[in-house]
Amino acid sequence: GEDVEQSLFLSVREGDSSVINCTYTDSSSTYLYWYKQEPGAGLQLLTYIFSNMDMKQDQRLTVLLNKKDKHLSLRIADTQTGDSAIYFCAEIFTGTASKLTFGTGTRLQVTL
Amino acid sequence: DTGVSQNPRHKITKRGQNVTFRCDPISEHNRLYWYRQTLGQGPEFLTYFQNEAQLEKSRLLSDRFSAERPKGSFSTLEIQRTEQGDSAMYLCASSFTLTYNEQFFGPGTRLTVL
């Protein structure tokens, strides 16, 4: 079935690293994504990883994928106050090539 | 601005009224998606177009909902006889067939049904 789970809240201090976790249940995912949503706004595509990859790095962002455990994580290095937002994990399934299935989102709070 | 645009940004209506939202995708994108997001939840897929053809619809899209993309460019989402449970953020996204995995979202239309 299609089920993506995330923890609801994470608080970090400015300058520290943030790690946001996601677990999914369907092993037929082709792509896994991280989107960022600021209050009252749409979703911003941050990064994505193809399911045959283990890691992807893009500037301050590092995505790790553990297919065996169906676990995806997003690490944000040197977290800034502008990183405060809700982060959604999402996946696209093999054969659908259309709809994204999202988790419930993790609210990241960055404190001074 | 070459991103996805949505109008209106906010809509307040009374229960039983009809509402229509518009989405203008990124110009070269031939795929267009509608999602609905309720408070505290992630977006949920509603429907998807490739050019003017509506290729997939979610069970969430009841018969009060209709979406069109008549010329393969902008799309409209209409909700008839609105109910309080329709209150949500309606998000539009677009992508290009060859890079279908990159969906870019608009700012959304927030609907409040009183």
GROMACS .gro file of C-alpha atoms in nm:
model
  226
    1GLY     CA    1   0.000   0.000   0.000
    2GLU     CA    2   0.089   0.365  -0.019
    3ASP     CA    3   0.194   0.502   0.319
    4VAL     CA    4   0.460   0.762   0.393
    5GLU     CA    5   0.536   0.851   0.754
    6GLN     CA    6   0.729   1.136   0.908
    7SER     CA    7   0.782   1.269   1.258
    8LEU     CA    8   0.579   1.582   1.320
    9PHE     CA    9   0.829   1.824   1.467
   10LEU     CA   10   1.202   1.895   1.487
   11SER     CA   11   1.375   2.181   1.665
   12VAL     CA   12   1.741   2.268   1.603
   13ARG     CA   13   1.970   2.557   1.684
   14GLU     CA   14   2.098   2.784   1.410
   15GLY     CA   15   2.424   2.652   1.270
   16ASP     CA   16   2.358   2.291   1.370
   17SER     CA   17   2.268   2.014   1.125
   18SER     CA   18   1.907   1.903   1.087
   19VAL     CA   19   1.809   1.549   0.998
   20ILE     CA   20   1.452   1.488   0.886
   21ASN     CA   21   1.343   1.126   0.850
   22CYS     CA   22   1.080   0.950   0.644
   23THR     CA   23   0.970   0.590   0.610
   24TYR     CA   24   0.766   0.444   0.330
   25THR     CA   25   0.603   0.109   0.280
   26ASP     CA   26   0.589   0.054  -0.096
   27SER     CA   27   0.910  -0.080  -0.244
   28SER     CA   28   0.804  -0.002  -0.601
   29SER     CA   29   0.883   0.367  -0.566
   30THR     CA   30   1.090   0.506  -0.849
   31TYR     CA   31   1.168   0.854  -0.719
   32LEU     CA   32   1.166   0.993  -0.366
   33TYR     CA   33   1.143   1.363  -0.298
   34TRP     CA   34   1.182   1.635  -0.044
   35TYR     CA   35   0.961   1.941  -0.071
   36LYS     CA   36   0.964   2.253   0.150
   37GLN     CA   37   0.652   2.452   0.237
   38GLU     CA   38   0.664   2.790   0.408
   39PRO     CA   39   0.353   2.928   0.583
   40GLY     CA   40   0.067   3.001   0.342
   41ALA     CA   41   0.276   2.907   0.040
   42GLY     CA   42   0.296   2.630  -0.217
   43LEU     CA   43   0.557   2.358  -0.221
   44GLN     CA   44   0.915   2.410  -0.330
   45LEU     CA   45   1.097   2.111  -0.478
   46LEU     CA   46   1.424   2.084  -0.284
   47THR     CA   47   1.575   1.765  -0.417
   48TYR     CA   48   1.493   1.411  -0.522
   49ILE     CA   49   1.667   1.079  -0.552
   50PHE     CA   50   1.620   0.791  -0.791
   51SER     CA   51   1.548   0.464  -0.614
   52ASN     CA   52   1.867   0.293  -0.734
   53MET     CA   53   2.083   0.556  -0.561
   54ASP     CA   54   2.198   0.555  -0.199
   55MET     CA   55   2.294   0.917  -0.158
   56LYS     CA   56   2.265   1.253  -0.327
   57GLN     CA   57   2.430   1.577  -0.219
   58ASP     CA   58   2.327   1.925  -0.330
   59GLN     CA   59   2.503   2.212  -0.153
   60ARG     CA   60   2.379   2.206   0.209
   61LEU     CA   61   2.138   1.920   0.144
   62THR     CA   62   2.223   1.549   0.166
   63VAL     CA   63   1.967   1.281   0.091
   64LEU     CA   64   2.023   0.925   0.212
   65LEU     CA   65   1.814   0.632   0.093
   66ASN     CA   66   1.809   0.293   0.262
   67LYS     CA   67   1.594   0.073   0.040
   68LYS     CA   68   1.623  -0.230   0.263
   69ASP     CA   69   1.468  -0.043   0.556
   70LYS     CA   70   1.254   0.181   0.329
   71HIS     CA   71   1.401   0.485   0.500
   72LEU     CA   72   1.475   0.825   0.349
   73SER     CA   73   1.645   1.114   0.526
   74LEU     CA   74   1.726   1.476   0.452
   75ARG     CA   75   2.022   1.637   0.621
   76ILE     CA   76   2.050   2.015   0.616
   77ALA     CA   77   2.397   2.137   0.707
   78ASP     CA   78   2.448   2.471   0.886
   79THR     CA   79   2.076   2.519   0.941
   80GLN     CA   80   1.957   2.879   0.912
   81THR     CA   81   1.642   3.055   1.036
   82GLY     CA   82   1.525   3.070   0.674
   83ASP     CA   83   1.512   2.690   0.676
   84SER     CA   84   1.219   2.702   0.921
   85ALA     CA   85   0.930   2.541   0.731
   86ILE     CA   86   0.742   2.217   0.687
   87TYR     CA   87   0.931   1.949   0.497
   88PHE     CA   88   0.742   1.683   0.306
   89CYS     CA   89   0.874   1.351   0.191
   90ALA     CA   90   0.700   1.218  -0.122
   91GLU     CA   91   0.726   0.932  -0.367
   92ILE     CA   92   0.622   0.836  -0.717
   93PHE     CA   93   0.543   0.472  -0.788
   94THR     CA   94   0.660   0.261  -1.077
   95GLY     CA   95   0.401   0.252  -1.350
   96THR     CA   96   0.201   0.554  -1.244
   97ALA     CA   97   0.451   0.818  -1.347
   98SER     CA   98   0.196   1.071  -1.237
   99LYS     CA   99   0.090   1.127  -0.882
  100LEU     CA  100   0.303   1.216  -0.586
  101THR     CA  101   0.218   1.053  -0.253
  102PHE     CA  102   0.316   1.274   0.037
  103GLY     CA  103   0.389   1.221   0.403
  104THR     CA  104   0.224   1.435   0.668
  105GLY     CA  105   0.521   1.669   0.690
  106THR     CA  106   0.783   1.757   0.953
  107ARG     CA  107   0.781   2.107   1.096
  108LEU     CA  108   1.139   2.230   1.136
  109GLN     CA  109   1.189   2.508   1.388
  110VAL     CA  110   1.527   2.681   1.391
  111THR     CA  111   1.612   2.866   1.710
  112LEU     CA  112   1.882   3.125   1.772
  113ASP     CA  113   0.744   3.518  -1.363
  114THR     CA  114   0.770   3.182  -1.536
  115GLY     CA  115   0.644   2.963  -1.249
  116VAL     CA  116   0.305   2.800  -1.197
  117SER     CA  117   0.036   3.056  -1.117
  118GLN     CA  118  -0.302   3.005  -0.954
  119ASN     CA  119  -0.602   3.232  -0.919
  120PRO     CA  120  -0.758   3.334  -0.697
  121ARG     CA  121  -0.521   3.294  -0.405
  122HIS     CA  122  -0.805   3.298  -0.155
  123LYS     CA  123  -1.175   3.225  -0.193
  124ILE     CA  124  -1.443   3.246   0.074
  125THR     CA  125  -1.782   3.111  -0.019
  126LYS     CA  126  -2.104   3.000   0.141
  127ARG     CA  127  -2.204   2.637   0.154
  128GLY     CA  128  -2.393   2.535  -0.157
  129GLN     CA  129  -2.226   2.782  -0.390
  130ASN     CA  130  -2.013   2.684  -0.690
  131VAL     CA  131  -1.650   2.790  -0.715
  132THR     CA  132  -1.393   2.774  -0.994
  133PHE     CA  133  -1.016   2.792  -0.966
  134ARG     CA  134  -0.764   2.847  -1.242
  135CYS     CA  135  -0.411   2.717  -1.286
  136ASP     CA  136  -0.157   2.836  -1.544
  137PRO     CA  137   0.131   2.589  -1.568
  138ILE     CA  138   0.487   2.658  -1.673
  139SER     CA  139   0.455   2.725  -2.045
  140GLU     CA  140   0.646   2.429  -2.187
  141HIS     CA  141   0.498   2.177  -1.942
  142ASN     CA  142   0.244   1.938  -2.089
  143ARG     CA  143   0.148   1.763  -1.765
  144LEU     CA  144  -0.074   1.932  -1.507
  145TYR     CA  145  -0.180   1.803  -1.166
  146TRP     CA  146  -0.430   1.907  -0.901
  147TYR     CA  147  -0.378   1.826  -0.534
  148ARG     CA  148  -0.574   1.912  -0.220
  149GLN     CA  149  -0.413   1.988   0.115
  150THR     CA  150  -0.606   2.006   0.440
  151LEU     CA  151  -0.468   2.157   0.758
  152GLY     CA  152  -0.185   1.957   0.909
  153GLN     CA  153  -0.172   1.708   0.624
  154GLY     CA  154   0.036   1.652   0.316
  155PRO     CA  155  -0.114   1.720  -0.026
  156GLU     CA  156  -0.337   1.448  -0.175
  157PHE     CA  157  -0.361   1.381  -0.546
  158LEU     CA  158  -0.688   1.472  -0.718
  159THR     CA  159  -0.635   1.448  -1.092
  160TYR     CA  160  -0.380   1.473  -1.372
  161PHE     CA  161  -0.378   1.588  -1.736
  162GLN     CA  162  -0.138   1.520  -2.015
  163ASN     CA  163  -0.203   1.795  -2.268
  164GLU     CA  164  -0.584   1.821  -2.278
  165ALA     CA  165  -0.651   1.459  -2.179
  166GLN     CA  166  -0.749   1.385  -1.819
  167LEU     CA  167  -0.562   1.058  -1.759
  168GLU     CA  168  -0.615   0.983  -1.393
  169LYS     CA  169  -0.865   1.079  -1.125
  170SER     CA  170  -0.854   1.006  -0.753
  171ARG     CA  171  -1.144   0.859  -0.559
  172LEU     CA  172  -1.131   1.191  -0.370
  173LEU     CA  173  -1.268   1.363  -0.679
  174SER     CA  174  -1.640   1.326  -0.617
  175ASP     CA  175  -1.899   1.404  -0.884
  176ARG     CA  176  -1.923   1.759  -0.748
  177PHE     CA  177  -1.569   1.820  -0.871
  178SER     CA  178  -1.479   1.868  -1.235
  179ALA     CA  179  -1.150   1.965  -1.393
  180GLU     CA  180  -1.079   2.071  -1.747
  181ARG     CA  181  -0.782   2.163  -1.959
  182PRO     CA  182  -0.948   2.247  -2.291
  183LYS     CA  183  -0.649   2.363  -2.493
  184GLY     CA  184  -0.375   2.182  -2.310
  185SER     CA  185  -0.256   2.499  -2.143
  186PHE     CA  186  -0.440   2.641  -1.839
  187SER     CA  187  -0.673   2.427  -1.630
  188THR     CA  188  -0.982   2.496  -1.423
  189LEU     CA  189  -1.111   2.308  -1.121
  190GLU     CA  190  -1.478   2.358  -1.040
  191ILE     CA  191  -1.652   2.252  -0.722
  192GLN     CA  192  -2.031   2.251  -0.731
  193ARG     CA  193  -2.254   2.278  -0.425
  194THR     CA  194  -1.961   2.336  -0.194
  195GLU     CA  195  -1.957   2.175   0.150
  196GLN     CA  196  -1.764   2.276   0.460
  197GLY     CA  197  -1.547   1.969   0.414
  198ASP     CA  198  -1.422   2.116   0.086
  199SER     CA  199  -1.230   2.383   0.280
  200ALA     CA  200  -0.866   2.324   0.194
  201MET     CA  201  -0.571   2.451  -0.006
  202TYR     CA  202  -0.598   2.348  -0.371
  203LEU     CA  203  -0.257   2.311  -0.529
  204CYS     CA  204  -0.167   2.287  -0.895
  205ALA     CA  205   0.160   2.146  -1.026
  206SER     CA  206   0.309   2.098  -1.371
  207SER     CA  207   0.583   1.895  -1.530
  208PHE     CA  208   0.725   1.805  -1.869
  209THR     CA  209   0.685   1.451  -2.001
  210LEU     CA  210   1.055   1.381  -2.036
  211THR     CA  211   1.120   1.507  -1.682
  212TYR     CA  212   0.791   1.394  -1.539
  213ASN     CA  213   0.949   1.332  -1.203
  214GLU     CA  214   1.000   1.706  -1.146
  215GLN     CA  215   0.667   1.854  -1.049
  216PHE     CA  216   0.665   2.226  -0.975
  217PHE     CA  217   0.388   2.367  -0.762
  218GLY     CA  218   0.195   2.690  -0.770
  219PRO     CA  219   0.115   2.899  -0.459
  220GLY     CA  220  -0.226   2.736  -0.417
  221THR     CA  221  -0.583   2.860  -0.377
  222ARG     CA  222  -0.712   2.855  -0.021
  223LEU     CA  223  -1.084   2.779  -0.012
  224THR     CA  224  -1.295   2.851   0.295
  225VAL     CA  225  -1.655   2.731   0.291
  226LEU     CA  226  -1.873   2.896   0.555
   0.00000   0.00000   0.00000
